[in-house]
PDB file of C-alpha atoms in Angstrom:
ATOM      1  CA  ARG W   1       1.243 -10.800  16.190  1.00 80.00           C
ATOM      2  CA  GLY W   2      -0.138 -14.087  14.823  1.00 86.00           C
ATOM      3  CA  LYS W   3      -2.292 -12.454  11.779  1.00 91.00           C
ATOM      4  CA  ASN W   4      -2.265 -13.592   8.216  1.00 95.00           C
ATOM      5  CA  VAL W   5      -1.500 -10.806   6.249  1.00 95.00           C
ATOM      6  CA  LEU W   6      -1.372 -10.395   2.653  1.00 97.00           C
ATOM      7  CA  MET W   7       1.102  -7.518   0.990  1.00 96.00           C
ATOM      8  CA  ILE W   8       0.910  -5.786  -2.226  1.00 96.00           C
ATOM      9  CA  ASP W   9       3.807  -3.702  -3.975  1.00 95.00           C
ATOM     10  CA  LEU W  10       2.236  -1.117  -6.041  1.00 92.00           C
ATOM     11  CA  ASP W  11       4.990   1.524  -6.002  1.00 90.00           C
ATOM     12  CA  PHE W  12       7.214   2.195  -8.788  1.00 82.00           C
ATOM     13  CA  GLN W  13      10.296   2.095  -6.277  1.00 83.00           C
ATOM     14  CA  ARG W  14       9.898  -1.304  -5.274  1.00 86.00           C
ATOM     15  CA  SER W  15      11.254  -0.739  -2.416  1.00 83.00           C
ATOM     16  CA  LEU W  16       8.749  -3.462  -0.767  1.00 86.00           C
ATOM     17  CA  SER W  17       9.567  -6.019  -3.146  1.00 88.00           C
ATOM     18  CA  ARG W  18      13.203  -5.568  -2.206  1.00 82.00           C
ATOM     19  CA  LEU W  19      13.038  -5.523   1.440  1.00 80.00           C
ATOM     20  CA  LEU W  20      11.082  -8.930   1.092  1.00 84.00           C
ATOM     21  CA  LEU W  21      12.521 -10.587  -1.863  1.00 84.00           C
ATOM     22  CA  SER W  22      15.615 -11.272  -2.829  1.00 81.00           C
ATOM     23  CA  THR W  23      16.812 -10.454  -6.708  1.00 82.00           C
ATOM     24  CA  ASP W  24      16.955 -13.719  -7.681  1.00 84.00           C
ATOM     25  CA  GLU W  25      13.239 -14.446  -6.033  1.00 87.00           C
ATOM     26  CA  ARG W  26      12.255 -11.250  -7.715  1.00 86.00           C
ATOM     27  CA  LYS W  27      13.398 -12.091 -11.357  1.00 88.00           C
ATOM     28  CA  MET W  28      11.787 -15.677 -10.887  1.00 90.00           C
ATOM     29  CA  ARG W  29       8.538 -14.597 -10.352  1.00 91.00           C
ATOM     30  CA  HIS W  30       8.436 -12.074 -12.895  1.00 89.00           C
ATOM     31  CA  LEU W  31      10.005 -14.640 -15.623  1.00 90.00           C
ATOM     32  CA  GLU W  32       6.641 -16.759 -13.752  1.00 92.00           C
ATOM     33  CA  THR W  33       4.436 -14.049 -14.749  1.00 90.00           C
ATOM     34  CA  ARG W  34       3.657 -13.881 -10.808  1.00 93.00           C
ATOM     35  CA  CYS W  35       3.574  -9.847 -10.253  1.00 92.00           C
ATOM     36  CA  VAL W  36       1.353  -7.514 -10.101  1.00 90.00           C
ATOM     37  CA  GLN W  37       1.402  -6.241 -13.309  1.00 89.00           C
ATOM     38  CA  HIS W  38       0.769  -9.850 -14.383  1.00 90.00           C
ATOM     39  CA  PHE W  39      -2.564  -9.956 -12.254  1.00 91.00           C
ATOM     40  CA  LEU W  40      -4.001  -6.021 -13.570  1.00 88.00           C
ATOM     41  CA  THR W  41      -3.471  -7.301 -17.388  1.00 86.00           C
ATOM     42  CA  GLY W  42      -4.583 -11.286 -17.000  1.00 84.00           C
ATOM     43  CA  LYS W  43      -7.980 -12.890 -18.043  1.00 87.00           C
ATOM     44  CA  ALA W  44      -8.951 -13.594 -14.554  1.00 90.00           C
ATOM     45  CA  HIS W  45      -9.215 -11.100 -11.768  1.00 90.00           C
ATOM     46  CA  ASP W  46     -10.639 -13.018  -9.116  1.00 93.00           C
ATOM     47  CA  ALA W  47      -9.331 -14.713  -5.672  1.00 95.00           C
ATOM     48  CA  ASP W  48      -7.989 -18.038  -7.211  1.00 95.00           C
ATOM     49  CA  ALA W  49      -6.148 -15.794 -10.090  1.00 95.00           C
ATOM     50  CA  LEU W  50      -4.375 -13.616  -7.596  1.00 96.00           C
ATOM     51  CA  MET W  51      -3.543 -16.673  -4.774  1.00 96.00           C
ATOM     52  CA  LYS W  52      -2.180 -18.832  -7.914  1.00 95.00           C
ATOM     53  CA  MET W  53       0.178 -15.580  -8.282  1.00 95.00           C
ATOM     54  CA  VAL W  54       0.998 -14.942  -4.875  1.00 96.00           C
ATOM     55  CA  GLY W  55       1.583 -18.997  -3.839  1.00 93.00           C
ATOM     56  CA  GLU W  56       3.055 -19.833  -0.748  1.00 93.00           C
ATOM     57  CA  PRO W  57       4.017 -17.555   2.026  1.00 92.00           C
ATOM     58  CA  ILE W  58       7.179 -15.708   2.251  1.00 87.00           C
ATOM     59  CA  SER W  59       9.882 -17.889   3.716  1.00 79.00           C
ATOM     60  CA  ASP W  60      10.341 -17.769   7.400  1.00 76.00           C
ATOM     61  CA  LEU W  61       7.678 -15.359   7.591  1.00 80.00           C
ATOM     62  CA  ALA W  62       4.905 -18.164   7.711  1.00 84.00           C
ATOM     63  CA  ASN W  63       1.950 -15.880   8.150  1.00 92.00           C
ATOM     64  CA  CYS W  64       2.944 -13.367   5.552  1.00 92.00           C
ATOM     65  CA  TRP W  65       2.112 -13.631   1.560  1.00 96.00           C
ATOM     66  CA  PHE W  66       3.363 -11.533  -0.938  1.00 95.00           C
ATOM     67  CA  LEU W  67       2.922 -10.289  -4.557  1.00 95.00           C
ATOM     68  CA  PRO W  68       5.589  -8.306  -5.792  1.00 93.00           C
ATOM     69  CA  ASN W  69       5.911  -5.305  -8.345  1.00 89.00           C
ATOM     70  CA  SER W  70       9.130  -6.387 -10.372  1.00 81.00           C
ATOM     71  CA  ASP W  71      11.624  -4.774 -12.942  1.00 72.00           C
ATOM     72  CA  SER W  72      11.059  -5.261 -16.224  1.00 61.00           C
ATOM     73  CA  VAL W  73      13.057  -8.236 -17.644  1.00 57.00           C
ATOM     74  CA  ARG W  74      14.343  -6.221 -20.521  1.00 56.00           C
ATOM     75  CA  ASP W  75      15.749  -3.913 -17.895  1.00 47.00           C
ATOM     76  CA  ASN W  76      16.809  -6.287 -15.152  1.00 46.00           C
ATOM     77  CA  SER W  77      20.539  -4.437 -14.959  1.00 46.00           C
ATOM     78  CA  SER W  78      18.899  -2.139 -11.964  1.00 45.00           C
ATOM     79  CA  ASP W  79      16.219  -1.173 -10.027  1.00 47.00           C
ATOM     80  CA  THR W  80      15.137   2.168 -12.291  1.00 42.00           C
ATOM     81  CA  PRO W  81      11.871   1.836 -13.997  1.00 43.00           C
ATOM     82  CA  GLY W  82      12.214   1.119 -17.634  1.00 42.00           C
ATOM     83  CA  CYS W  83      10.202   1.362 -20.640  1.00 41.00           C
ATOM     84  CA  ALA W  84       9.445  -2.150 -21.835  1.00 52.00           C
ATOM     85  CA  ASP W  85       5.879  -3.247 -22.260  1.00 58.00           C
ATOM     86  CA  ASP W  86       6.162  -5.810 -19.049  1.00 73.00           C
ATOM     87  CA  SER W  87       6.975  -3.014 -16.306  1.00 73.00           C
ATOM     88  CA  LEU W  88       4.076  -2.303 -13.938  1.00 71.00           C
ATOM     89  CA  GLU W  89       4.383   1.510 -15.438  1.00 68.00           C
ATOM     90  CA  GLU W  90       3.941   0.148 -19.298  1.00 71.00           C
ATOM     91  CA  THR W  91       1.038  -1.688 -18.030  1.00 75.00           C
ATOM     92  CA  GLU W  92      -0.575   0.886 -16.023  1.00 69.00           C
ATOM     93  CA  MET W  93      -0.330   2.914 -19.207  1.00 70.00           C
ATOM     94  CA  ARG W  94      -1.559   0.655 -21.665  1.00 72.00           C
ATOM     95  CA  LEU W  95      -4.820  -0.275 -19.371  1.00 71.00           C
ATOM     96  CA  MET W  96      -5.221   3.372 -18.877  1.00 69.00           C
ATOM     97  CA  ILE W  97      -5.375   3.909 -22.745  1.00 66.00           C
ATOM     98  CA  GLU W  98      -7.298   0.795 -23.509  1.00 68.00           C
ATOM     99  CA  TRP W  99     -10.250   1.826 -20.697  1.00 63.00           C
ATOM    100  CA  ILE W 100     -10.483   4.894 -21.841  1.00 63.00           C
ATOM    101  CA  PHE W 101     -10.999   3.668 -25.784  1.00 65.00           C
ATOM    102  CA  GLU W 102     -13.443   0.892 -24.782  1.00 68.00           C
ATOM    103  CA  PRO W 103     -15.076   1.976 -21.373  1.00 66.00           C
ATOM    104  CA  ASP W 104     -17.803  -0.608 -21.260  1.00 68.00           C
ATOM    105  CA  SER W 105     -15.402  -3.866 -21.989  1.00 66.00           C
ATOM    106  CA  HIS W 106     -13.981  -3.761 -18.556  1.00 70.00           C
ATOM    107  CA  ASP W 107     -13.269  -1.453 -15.576  1.00 77.00           C
ATOM    108  CA  ILE W 108      -9.560  -1.388 -15.049  1.00 79.00           C
ATOM    109  CA  ARG W 109     -10.113   0.596 -11.467  1.00 83.00           C
ATOM    110  CA  PHE W 110     -11.979  -2.529 -10.152  1.00 86.00           C
ATOM    111  CA  HIS W 111      -9.457  -5.479 -10.689  1.00 88.00           C
ATOM    112  CA  LEU W 112      -7.959  -5.644  -7.303  1.00 92.00           C
ATOM    113  CA  ARG W 113     -11.180  -5.061  -5.880  1.00 92.00           C
ATOM    114  CA  GLU W 114     -12.707  -8.182  -7.230  1.00 91.00           C
ATOM    115  CA  ALA W 115     -10.201 -10.367  -5.730  1.00 94.00           C
ATOM    116  CA  LEU W 116      -9.863  -8.955  -2.555  1.00 94.00           C
ATOM    117  CA  HIS W 117     -13.578  -9.049  -1.609  1.00 92.00           C
ATOM    118  CA  ASP W 118     -14.125 -12.710  -2.546  1.00 93.00           C
ATOM    119  CA  PRO W 119     -15.045 -13.977   0.505  1.00 92.00           C
ATOM    120  CA  GLN W 120     -12.351 -16.487   0.775  1.00 91.00           C
ATOM    121  CA  MET W 121      -9.732 -13.667   1.010  1.00 94.00           C
ATOM    122  CA  GLU W 122     -12.000 -12.500   4.231  1.00 88.00           C
ATOM    123  CA  ASP W 123     -11.476 -15.934   5.633  1.00 92.00           C
ATOM    124  CA  ARG W 124      -7.857 -16.103   4.567  1.00 94.00           C
ATOM    125  CA  PHE W 125      -6.190 -12.913   5.715  1.00 95.00           C
ATOM    126  CA  GLN W 126      -6.947 -10.769   8.941  1.00 93.00           C
ATOM    127  CA  TYR W 127      -5.315  -7.449   7.108  1.00 94.00           C
ATOM    128  CA  ILE W 128      -4.238  -7.145   3.111  1.00 96.00           C
ATOM    129  CA  LEU W 129      -1.708  -3.977   3.057  1.00 96.00           C
ATOM    130  CA  LEU W 130      -1.178  -2.112  -0.224  1.00 96.00           C
ATOM    131  CA  ASP W 131       1.832  -0.349  -0.745  1.00 95.00           C
ATOM    132  CA  CYS W 132       1.056   2.713  -3.221  1.00 92.00           C
ATOM    133  CA  PRO W 133       2.967   5.699  -4.747  1.00 87.00           C
ATOM    134  CA  PRO W 134       1.902   9.294  -3.774  1.00 81.00           C
ATOM    135  CA  ARG W 135       0.363   9.842  -6.644  1.00 82.00           C
ATOM    136  CA  LEU W 136      -3.098   8.240  -8.298  1.00 83.00           C
ATOM    137  CA  THR W 137      -1.930   5.766 -10.746  1.00 84.00           C
ATOM    138  CA  THR W 138      -3.706   3.062 -12.451  1.00 86.00           C
ATOM    139  CA  ALA W 139      -2.710   0.723  -9.728  1.00 86.00           C
ATOM    140  CA  CYS W 140      -3.066   3.457  -7.104  1.00 87.00           C
ATOM    141  CA  ILE W 141      -6.588   3.774  -8.070  1.00 88.00           C
ATOM    142  CA  ASN W 142      -7.075  -0.176  -8.269  1.00 88.00           C
ATOM    143  CA  ALA W 143      -5.766  -0.122  -4.587  1.00 91.00           C
ATOM    144  CA  LEU W 144      -8.130   2.630  -3.037  1.00 92.00           C
ATOM    145  CA  ALA W 145     -10.936   1.091  -4.756  1.00 90.00           C
ATOM    146  CA  ALA W 146     -10.343  -2.179  -3.094  1.00 92.00           C
ATOM    147  CA  SER W 147      -9.384  -0.667   0.642  1.00 93.00           C
ATOM    148  CA  ASP W 148     -11.352   0.138   3.298  1.00 92.00           C
ATOM    149  CA  TYR W 149      -8.837   2.639   4.801  1.00 94.00           C
ATOM    150  CA  VAL W 150      -5.812   4.980   4.139  1.00 94.00           C
ATOM    151  CA  LEU W 151      -3.122   5.298   6.233  1.00 96.00           C
ATOM    152  CA  VAL W 152      -0.920   8.918   5.244  1.00 95.00           C
ATOM    153  CA  PRO W 153       2.858   8.476   6.556  1.00 94.00           C
ATOM    154  CA  VAL W 154       4.525  11.758   6.029  1.00 94.00           C
ATOM    155  CA  THR W 155       7.824  12.983   6.794  1.00 92.00           C
ATOM    156  CA  LEU W 156       7.748  15.957   8.563  1.00 91.00           C
ATOM    157  CA  ASP W 157       9.350  18.329   6.125  1.00 87.00           C
ATOM    158  CA  ALA W 158       7.444  21.484   4.304  1.00 81.00           C
ATOM    159  CA  MET W 159       7.190  20.007   0.835  1.00 83.00           C
ATOM    160  CA  ALA W 160       5.438  16.543   2.673  1.00 84.00           C
ATOM    161  CA  THR W 161       3.328  18.075   4.871  1.00 86.00           C
ATOM    162  CA  ASN W 162       2.257  20.584   2.105  1.00 87.00           C
ATOM    163  CA  SER W 163       1.380  17.501  -0.153  1.00 89.00           C
ATOM    164  CA  VAL W 164      -1.236  16.250   2.433  1.00 91.00           C
ATOM    165  CA  PRO W 165      -3.903  18.740   2.151  1.00 90.00           C
ATOM    166  CA  TYR W 166      -4.078  17.991  -2.208  1.00 90.00           C
ATOM    167  CA  LEU W 167      -4.217  14.564  -1.559  1.00 90.00           C
ATOM    168  CA  LEU W 168      -7.196  14.661   0.861  1.00 90.00           C
ATOM    169  CA  LYS W 169      -8.934  16.772  -1.674  1.00 89.00           C
ATOM    170  CA  SER W 170      -7.970  13.982  -4.227  1.00 89.00           C
ATOM    171  CA  LEU W 171      -9.609  11.363  -1.809  1.00 89.00           C
ATOM    172  CA  ASP W 172     -12.398  13.459  -1.320  1.00 88.00           C
ATOM    173  CA  PHE W 173     -13.228  13.768  -5.021  1.00 87.00           C
ATOM    174  CA  LEU W 174     -13.003  10.126  -5.525  1.00 86.00           C
ATOM    175  CA  LYS W 175     -15.342   9.278  -2.517  1.00 85.00           C
ATOM    176  CA  LYS W 176     -17.761  11.214  -4.322  1.00 81.00           C
ATOM    177  CA  ASP W 177     -17.435   9.151  -7.526  1.00 74.00           C
ATOM    178  CA  ILE W 178     -16.008   5.513  -7.000  1.00 75.00           C
ATOM    179  CA  LEU W 179     -15.286   5.161  -3.307  1.00 82.00           C
ATOM    180  CA  PRO W 180     -17.535   6.139  -1.471  1.00 84.00           C
ATOM    181  CA  GLN W 181     -16.958   3.996   1.791  1.00 82.00           C
ATOM    182  CA  LEU W 182     -13.419   4.512   1.908  1.00 88.00           C
ATOM    183  CA  GLU W 183     -12.204   6.325   5.148  1.00 92.00           C
ATOM    184  CA  ILE W 184      -9.120   8.117   6.204  1.00 92.00           C
ATOM    185  CA  LEU W 185      -7.706   5.883   8.767  1.00 94.00           C
ATOM    186  CA  GLY W 186      -5.210   8.634  10.013  1.00 95.00           C
ATOM    187  CA  VAL W 187      -1.832  10.576   9.234  1.00 96.00           C
ATOM    188  CA  VAL W 188       1.640   9.006  10.955  1.00 96.00           C
ATOM    189  CA  ALA W 189       4.431  10.792  11.406  1.00 95.00           C
ATOM    190  CA  ASN W 190       7.535   9.137   9.509  1.00 93.00           C
ATOM    191  CA  ARG W 191      11.204   9.224   9.685  1.00 90.00           C
ATOM    192  CA  VAL W 192      10.684  11.343  12.618  1.00 92.00           C
ATOM    193  CA  LYS W 193      14.210  12.812  14.495  1.00 89.00           C
ATOM    194  CA  MET W 194      13.782  12.090  18.423  1.00 83.00           C
ATOM    195  CA  ARG W 195      15.479  14.212  20.919  1.00 82.00           C
ATOM    196  CA  SER W 196      15.304  13.253  25.046  1.00 78.00           C
ATOM    197  CA  GLY W 197      11.762  11.350  24.481  1.00 75.00           C
ATOM    198  CA  GLY W 198      10.247  13.656  22.145  1.00 81.00           C
ATOM    199  CA  PRO W 199      10.762  15.006  18.325  1.00 85.00           C
ATOM    200  CA  GLU W 200      13.394  17.747  17.831  1.00 89.00           C
ATOM    201  CA  ARG W 201      12.176  21.106  17.393  1.00 88.00           C
ATOM    202  CA  ARG W 202      12.097  21.691  13.709  1.00 90.00           C
ATOM    203  CA  ASP W 203      10.073  18.317  13.282  1.00 91.00           C
ATOM    204  CA  ARG W 204       7.615  19.136  16.245  1.00 91.00           C
ATOM    205  CA  HIS W 205       6.810  22.712  14.653  1.00 92.00           C
ATOM    206  CA  ALA W 206       6.153  20.651  11.575  1.00 92.00           C
ATOM    207  CA  TRP W 207       3.773  18.418  12.828  1.00 93.00           C
ATOM    208  CA  GLU W 208       1.672  20.874  14.707  1.00 93.00           C
ATOM    209  CA  SER W 209       1.473  23.376  11.648  1.00 92.00           C
ATOM    210  CA  LEU W 210       0.004  20.208   9.954  1.00 93.00           C
ATOM    211  CA  THR W 211      -2.222  19.275  12.667  1.00 94.00           C
ATOM    212  CA  GLN W 212      -3.901  22.677  12.697  1.00 93.00           C
ATOM    213  CA  GLN W 213      -4.568  23.120   9.224  1.00 91.00           C
ATOM    214  CA  PHE W 214      -7.141  20.149   9.906  1.00 93.00           C
ATOM    215  CA  GLU W 215      -8.459  21.715  12.945  1.00 91.00           C
ATOM    216  CA  GLY W 216     -12.226  21.859  12.668  1.00 88.00           C
ATOM    217  CA  ARG W 217     -12.330  19.514  10.063  1.00 87.00           C
ATOM    218  CA  MET W 218     -15.360  17.159   8.911  1.00 85.00           C
ATOM    219  CA  PRO W 219     -15.465  14.243   9.757  1.00 85.00           C
ATOM    220  CA  PRO W 220     -11.923  14.915  12.132  1.00 91.00           C
ATOM    221  CA  LEU W 221      -8.640  13.677  10.842  1.00 94.00           C
ATOM    222  CA  TYR W 222      -6.586  11.146  13.053  1.00 95.00           C
ATOM    223  CA  PHE W 223      -3.240  12.140  13.708  1.00 96.00           C
ATOM    224  CA  PHE W 224      -1.486   9.058  14.992  1.00 97.00           C
ATOM    225  CA  LYS W 225       0.482   9.485  18.509  1.00 95.00           C
ATOM    226  CA  THR W 226       2.701   7.055  17.446  1.00 94.00           C
ATOM    227  CA  LYS W 227       5.416   8.475  15.451  1.00 93.00           C
ATOM    228  CA  ILE W 228       7.898   6.399  13.603  1.00 91.00           C
ATOM    229  CA  GLN W 229      11.402   7.066  14.416  1.00 90.00           C
ATOM    230  CA  GLU W 230      14.237   7.843  12.504  1.00 86.00           C
ATOM    231  CA  ASN W 231      16.688   4.667  12.875  1.00 78.00           C
ATOM    232  CA  ALA W 232      20.048   4.834  11.290  1.00 75.00           C
ATOM    233  CA  ALA W 233      19.626   0.824  11.939  1.00 71.00           C
ATOM    234  CA  ILE W 234      16.982   0.469   8.805  1.00 71.00           C
ATOM    235  CA  GLY W 235      19.331   2.056   6.628  1.00 71.00           C
ATOM    236  CA  GLU W 236      22.037   0.145   7.068  1.00 74.00           C
ATOM    237  CA  TYR W 237      20.169  -2.738   6.856  1.00 70.00           C
ATOM    238  CA  ALA W 238      19.166  -2.064   3.645  1.00 69.00           C
ATOM    239  CA  THR W 239      22.427  -0.943   2.467  1.00 72.00           C
ATOM    240  CA  ARG W 240      23.498  -4.539   3.620  1.00 71.00           C
ATOM    241  CA  ALA W 241      20.769  -6.255   1.973  1.00 66.00           C
ATOM    242  CA  ILE W 242      21.910  -4.862  -1.378  1.00 65.00           C
ATOM    243  CA  GLU W 243      25.683  -5.402  -0.955  1.00 68.00           C
ATOM    244  CA  GLU W 244      25.024  -9.203   0.388  1.00 67.00           C
ATOM    245  CA  ASP W 245      21.594 -10.240  -1.202  1.00 63.00           C
ATOM    246  CA  GLU W 246      19.538 -10.251   2.160  1.00 65.00           C
ATOM    247  CA  LEU W 247      16.264  -9.660   2.907  1.00 64.00           C
ATOM    248  CA  ALA W 248      16.448  -6.187   4.828  1.00 63.00           C
ATOM    249  CA  LEU W 249      13.206  -6.547   6.337  1.00 63.00           C
ATOM    250  CA  ARG W 250      13.988  -9.820   8.533  1.00 64.00           C
ATOM    251  CA  LEU W 251      17.084  -7.779   9.720  1.00 64.00           C
ATOM    252  CA  ALA W 252      15.356  -4.658  10.472  1.00 66.00           C
ATOM    253  CA  ILE W 253      12.675  -6.710  12.690  1.00 68.00           C
ATOM    254  CA  CYS W 254      14.798  -8.175  14.863  1.00 70.00           C
ATOM    255  CA  ASP W 255      16.034  -4.882  16.107  1.00 76.00           C
ATOM    256  CA  GLU W 256      14.271  -4.103  19.313  1.00 82.00           C
ATOM    257  CA  LYS W 257      14.078  -0.281  18.911  1.00 82.00           C
ATOM    258  CA  THR W 258      12.538  -0.695  15.583  1.00 82.00           C
ATOM    259  CA  GLN W 259       9.990  -3.298  16.607  1.00 84.00           C
ATOM    260  CA  ALA W 260       9.206  -1.503  19.778  1.00 88.00           C
ATOM    261  CA  ASN W 261       7.972   1.216  17.766  1.00 88.00           C
ATOM    262  CA  PHE W 262       5.898  -0.311  15.173  1.00 90.00           C
ATOM    263  CA  GLU W 263       4.447  -2.380  17.996  1.00 91.00           C
ATOM    264  CA  GLY W 264       3.113   0.865  19.359  1.00 92.00           C
ATOM    265  CA  LEU W 265       1.656   2.063  15.930  1.00 94.00           C
ATOM    266  CA  VAL W 266       0.395  -1.458  15.438  1.00 93.00           C
ATOM    267  CA  VAL W 267      -1.741  -1.278  18.732  1.00 94.00           C
ATOM    268  CA  GLU W 268      -3.110   2.059  17.886  1.00 95.00           C
ATOM    269  CA  ILE W 269      -4.527   0.994  14.551  1.00 94.00           C
ATOM    270  CA  GLU W 270      -5.972  -2.144  16.168  1.00 92.00           C
ATOM    271  CA  LYS W 271      -7.804   0.195  18.468  1.00 93.00           C
ATOM    272  CA  ILE W 272      -9.026   2.352  15.678  1.00 91.00           C
ATOM    273  CA  LEU W 273     -10.591  -0.706  13.852  1.00 89.00           C
ATOM    274  CA  GLY W 274     -11.446  -2.929  16.464  1.00 83.00           C
ATOM    275  CA  HIS W 275     -15.140  -1.395  16.429  1.00 52.00           C
ATOM    276  CA  ASP W 276     -15.293  -2.235  12.317  1.00 52.00           C
ATOM    277  CA  ASP W 277     -15.236  -6.111  11.902  1.00 48.00           C
ATOM    278  CA  SER W 278     -18.989  -6.745  10.907  1.00 41.00           C
ATOM    279  CA  GLN W 279     -18.833  -4.961   7.829  1.00 49.00           C
ATOM    280  CA  PRO W 280     -20.724  -6.977   5.254  1.00 46.00           C
ATOM    281  CA  LEU W 281     -19.269  -7.337   1.848  1.00 45.00           C
ATOM    282  CA  SER W 282     -20.406  -4.938  -1.091  1.00 50.00           C
ATOM    283  CA  PRO W 283     -20.627  -6.505  -4.269  1.00 50.00           C
ATOM    284  CA  VAL W 284     -18.270  -5.776  -7.273  1.00 50.00           C
ATOM    285  CA  PRO W 285     -19.522  -3.154  -9.927  1.00 49.00           C
ATOM    286  CA  ALA W 286     -20.331  -4.204 -13.337  1.00 42.00           C
ATOM    287  CA  MET W 287     -18.385  -3.745 -16.519  1.00 39.00           C
ATOM    288  CA  GLY W 288     -18.037   0.260 -17.014  1.00 40.00           C
ATOM    289  CA  SER W 289     -19.891   1.240 -14.097  1.00 44.00           C
ATOM    290  CA  HIS W 290     -18.931   2.580 -10.936  1.00 44.00           C
ATOM    291  CA  LEU W 291     -19.955   1.260  -6.727  1.00 43.00           C
ATOM    292  CA  PRO W 292     -23.224   2.525  -6.141  1.00 40.00           C
ATOM    293  CA  GLU W 293     -23.681   5.293  -3.473  1.00 40.00           C
ATOM    294  CA  ASN W 294     -24.732   2.767  -0.108  1.00 38.00           C
ATOM    295  CA  ALA W 295     -22.049   0.456  -1.017  1.00 39.00           C
ATOM    296  CA  ALA W 296     -20.676  -0.937   2.137  1.00 37.00           C
ATOM    297  CA  VAL W 297     -17.178  -1.756   2.248  1.00 37.00           C
ATOM    298  CA  PRO W 298     -15.695  -5.014   4.145  1.00 38.00           C
ATOM    299  CA  ALA W 299     -13.124  -4.443   7.157  1.00 39.00           C
ATOM    300  CA  ASP W 300      -9.650  -5.765   7.437  1.00 38.00           C
ATOM    301  CA  GLU W 301      -8.740  -5.753   3.535  1.00 33.00           C
TER     302      GLU W 301
END
């Protein structure tokens, strides 16, 4: 759609990194210390430091920049998370321990915020997308502290739908502490099985049950009308990418059905965000502090 977008992979599964970069590209970025764990442990956490690691746009995707999450060099035989000290998992644990023992030295919760709330980032990118794990890791807290909105994708099974209330309670707790301006953009149904133009009976009932749990909630929780459909083509593209070391995303976005489905989601998101473009930037908290109660969080980051 012509927007400049920065994507950051903070999930242990590294799915986004594998969708966007080949195996060789991921290994090279790790050896060059240009991955998200290297930024989190670096001496500088400003926009210049981040953009040095991000580098050029993704090849063939001229308006997309990316900061990957890589496998440990000492565990590069597979994509299974390892325990070497240069993996994101080990980096997160080390940073948290350091902060617990020296809370006034640096606040690890705001490393990403310092970079992403720099005015030059607002000038460079219209959107910044942070892919997070479904648990509150150190990296996930960094993402939440830097973000304006949380988008909650949920598969329509009992385990996933039951986890949504717990996630929202955790976010409400964090809002009172360090994230006063964070908003829930909404909940979107993911990998929905469709039949005759609508969700199959089981998926429809799971969605209705989830929405009913939040009736009367204040502020209201938005449930997206667009539902991301289960599409076997995406799985086929991912398998092909692994076997042939191609980039699954570039294959998937060429699928007309997939493209039209996500286009609907993008239109709905932009409609929601359309009224929030004028919020001013808020300062990055001082070392050892948290966000002031009246902090304003910028839009489109």
